[in-house]
CSV table of C-alpha atoms in Angstrom, one decimal:
chain,number,residue,atom,x,y,z
A,1,UNK,CA,-21.5,4.4,8.0
A,2,UNK,CA,-21.9,7.0,5.2
A,3,UNK,CA,-19.8,6.4,2.1
A,4,UNK,CA,-18.1,9.8,2.6
A,5,UNK,CA,-16.6,8.6,5.9
A,6,UNK,CA,-14.7,5.8,4.0
A,7,UNK,CA,-13.1,8.6,1.9
A,8,UNK,CA,-12.0,10.4,5.1
A,9,UNK,CA,-10.7,7.1,6.7
A,10,UNK,CA,-8.8,6.4,3.5
A,11,UNK,CA,-7.4,9.9,3.5
A,12,UNK,CA,-6.2,9.4,7.1
A,13,UNK,CA,-4.7,6.1,6.2
A,14,UNK,CA,-2.7,7.7,3.4
A,15,UNK,CA,-1.5,10.4,5.8
A,16,UNK,CA,-0.4,7.7,8.2
A,17,UNK,CA,1.6,6.0,5.4
A,18,UNK,CA,3.5,9.2,4.8
A,19,UNK,CA,4.3,9.6,8.5
A,20,UNK,CA,5.2,5.9,8.8
A,21,UNK,CA,7.5,6.1,5.8
A,22,UNK,CA,9.3,9.1,7.3
A,23,UNK,CA,9.6,7.5,10.7
A,24,UNK,CA,11.0,4.2,9.4
A,25,UNK,CA,13.3,6.0,7.0
A,26,UNK,CA,14.9,7.8,10.0
A,27,UNK,CA,15.0,4.6,12.0
A,28,UNK,CA,16.7,2.9,9.0
A,29,UNK,CA,19.5,5.4,9.2
A,30,UNK,CA,20.3,4.3,12.7
A,31,UNK,CA,19.5,0.5,12.8
A,32,UNK,CA,19.7,-0.4,9.1
A,33,UNK,CA,17.2,-0.2,6.3
A,34,UNK,CA,16.2,-3.9,6.3
A,35,UNK,CA,16.2,-3.9,10.1
A,36,UNK,CA,13.8,-0.9,10.1
A,37,UNK,CA,11.5,-2.8,7.8
A,38,UNK,CA,11.7,-5.9,9.9
A,39,UNK,CA,11.0,-3.9,13.1
A,40,UNK,CA,7.9,-2.4,11.4
A,41,UNK,CA,6.5,-5.8,10.5
A,42,UNK,CA,7.5,-7.4,13.8
A,43,UNK,CA,5.7,-4.7,15.9
A,44,UNK,CA,2.8,-4.6,13.5
A,45,UNK,CA,2.4,-8.4,13.7
A,46,UNK,CA,2.3,-8.3,17.5
A,47,UNK,CA,-0.3,-5.5,17.5
A,48,UNK,CA,-2.4,-7.4,14.9
A,49,UNK,CA,-2.1,-10.6,16.8
A,50,UNK,CA,-3.6,-9.0,19.8
A,51,UNK,CA,-6.4,-7.5,17.7
A,52,UNK,CA,-7.2,-10.8,16.1
A,53,UNK,CA,-7.0,-12.6,19.5
A,54,UNK,CA,-9.5,-10.3,21.1
A,55,UNK,CA,-11.7,-9.1,18.2
A,56,UNK,CA,-11.1,-11.4,15.3
A,57,UNK,CA,-14.1,-13.3,14.0
A,58,UNK,CA,-12.5,-14.8,10.9
A,59,UNK,CA,-11.1,-18.3,10.3
A,60,UNK,CA,-7.3,-18.4,10.2
A,61,UNK,CA,-7.4,-22.1,9.9
A,62,UNK,CA,-8.6,-21.6,6.3
A,63,UNK,CA,-5.3,-20.0,5.2
A,64,UNK,CA,-3.8,-23.2,4.0
A,65,UNK,CA,-6.9,-24.0,1.9
A,66,UNK,CA,-7.0,-20.9,-0.2
A,67,UNK,CA,-5.2,-20.6,-3.6
A,68,UNK,CA,-1.5,-19.9,-2.9
A,69,UNK,CA,-1.5,-16.6,-4.8
A,70,UNK,CA,-3.9,-15.2,-2.2
A,71,UNK,CA,-1.0,-15.2,0.2
A,72,UNK,CA,1.3,-12.9,-1.8
A,73,UNK,CA,0.0,-9.7,-0.2
A,74,UNK,CA,2.6,-9.9,2.5
A,75,UNK,CA,5.4,-10.0,-0.1
A,76,UNK,CA,4.1,-6.8,-1.8
A,77,UNK,CA,3.8,-5.1,1.6
A,78,UNK,CA,7.4,-5.8,2.4
A,79,UNK,CA,8.5,-4.5,-1.0
A,80,UNK,CA,6.4,-1.3,-0.6
A,81,UNK,CA,7.8,-0.4,2.9
A,82,UNK,CA,11.4,-1.5,2.2
A,83,UNK,CA,11.5,0.6,-1.0
A,84,UNK,CA,10.2,3.6,0.9
A,85,UNK,CA,12.8,3.2,3.6
A,86,UNK,CA,15.4,3.3,0.9
A,87,UNK,CA,13.8,6.0,-1.2
A,88,UNK,CA,12.7,8.6,1.3
A,89,UNK,CA,16.3,9.6,2.5
A,90,UNK,CA,17.3,10.0,-1.2
A,91,UNK,CA,14.3,11.9,-2.7
A,92,UNK,CA,12.1,12.8,0.2
A,93,UNK,CA,8.7,11.8,1.6
A,94,UNK,CA,6.7,13.8,-0.9
A,95,UNK,CA,8.1,12.4,-4.1
A,96,UNK,CA,8.3,8.9,-2.7
A,97,UNK,CA,4.6,8.9,-1.6
A,98,UNK,CA,3.3,10.7,-4.8
A,99,UNK,CA,5.2,8.2,-6.9
A,100,UNK,CA,3.7,5.3,-4.8
A,101,UNK,CA,0.2,6.7,-5.2
A,102,UNK,CA,0.6,7.1,-9.0
A,103,UNK,CA,1.9,3.5,-9.1
A,104,UNK,CA,-1.2,2.4,-7.1
A,105,UNK,CA,-3.5,4.2,-9.5
A,106,UNK,CA,-1.9,2.7,-12.6
A,107,UNK,CA,-2.0,-0.8,-11.1
A,108,UNK,CA,-5.6,-0.3,-10.0
A,109,UNK,CA,-6.6,0.8,-13.4
A,110,UNK,CA,-5.0,-2.3,-15.0
A,111,UNK,CA,-6.5,-4.7,-12.4
A,112,UNK,CA,-10.0,-3.3,-13.1
A,113,UNK,CA,-9.6,-3.0,-16.8
A,114,UNK,CA,-8.5,-6.6,-17.3
A,115,UNK,CA,-10.5,-7.9,-14.3
A,116,UNK,CA,-7.3,-9.4,-12.7
A,117,UNK,CA,-7.3,-10.8,-9.2
A,118,UNK,CA,-11.1,-10.8,-9.0
A,119,UNK,CA,-11.5,-7.0,-9.6
A,120,UNK,CA,-14.7,-5.8,-11.1
A,121,UNK,CA,-14.6,-4.6,-14.7
A,122,UNK,CA,-14.0,-0.9,-15.0
A,123,UNK,CA,-12.7,0.2,-18.4
A,124,UNK,CA,-9.5,2.2,-18.8
A,125,UNK,CA,-11.0,5.3,-20.5
A,126,UNK,CA,-9.3,8.1,-22.2
A,127,UNK,CA,-10.2,10.4,-19.2
A,128,UNK,CA,-8.7,8.1,-16.7
A,129,UNK,CA,-5.5,7.8,-18.8
A,130,UNK,CA,-5.3,11.6,-19.1
A,131,UNK,CA,-5.8,12.0,-15.3
A,132,UNK,CA,-2.9,9.7,-14.6
A,133,UNK,CA,-0.8,11.5,-17.2
A,134,UNK,CA,-1.6,14.8,-15.5
A,135,UNK,CA,-0.5,13.4,-12.2
A,136,UNK,CA,2.9,12.3,-13.7
A,137,UNK,CA,3.4,15.8,-15.2
A,138,UNK,CA,2.5,17.3,-11.8
A,139,UNK,CA,5.0,15.1,-10.1
A,140,UNK,CA,7.7,16.3,-12.6
A,141,UNK,CA,6.8,20.0,-11.9
A,142,UNK,CA,6.4,19.6,-8.1
A,143,UNK,CA,9.8,18.0,-7.7
């Protein structure tokens, strides 16, 4: 697959996250915010279980042998979705998602600059810092 296709797929995934946030925000108004988050992970877990069952080629039995910090991803996923379920009704999908993206970029830059969590080294340059600053200014003016 060409590298440009991965950009398109990532773009589509980002669009799906905005739609998901809006849907679960509305669901949270009816069934409860934590319940909405729980529902999301419950249904997602069932779907992923079926995918792993029929298409998985990994080794789930290795999960207890990895360093424990490898298993924190689920925690961050719960935080991300639950915060969106709370934030979207208050400030809207756009500002919630743009803020999340800026947070992702800042964290990514730090992970790469300091080579945390196995990330390859990529220096935090002046241009990268200016780009993120411009995004924050744009966020201010957009909303």
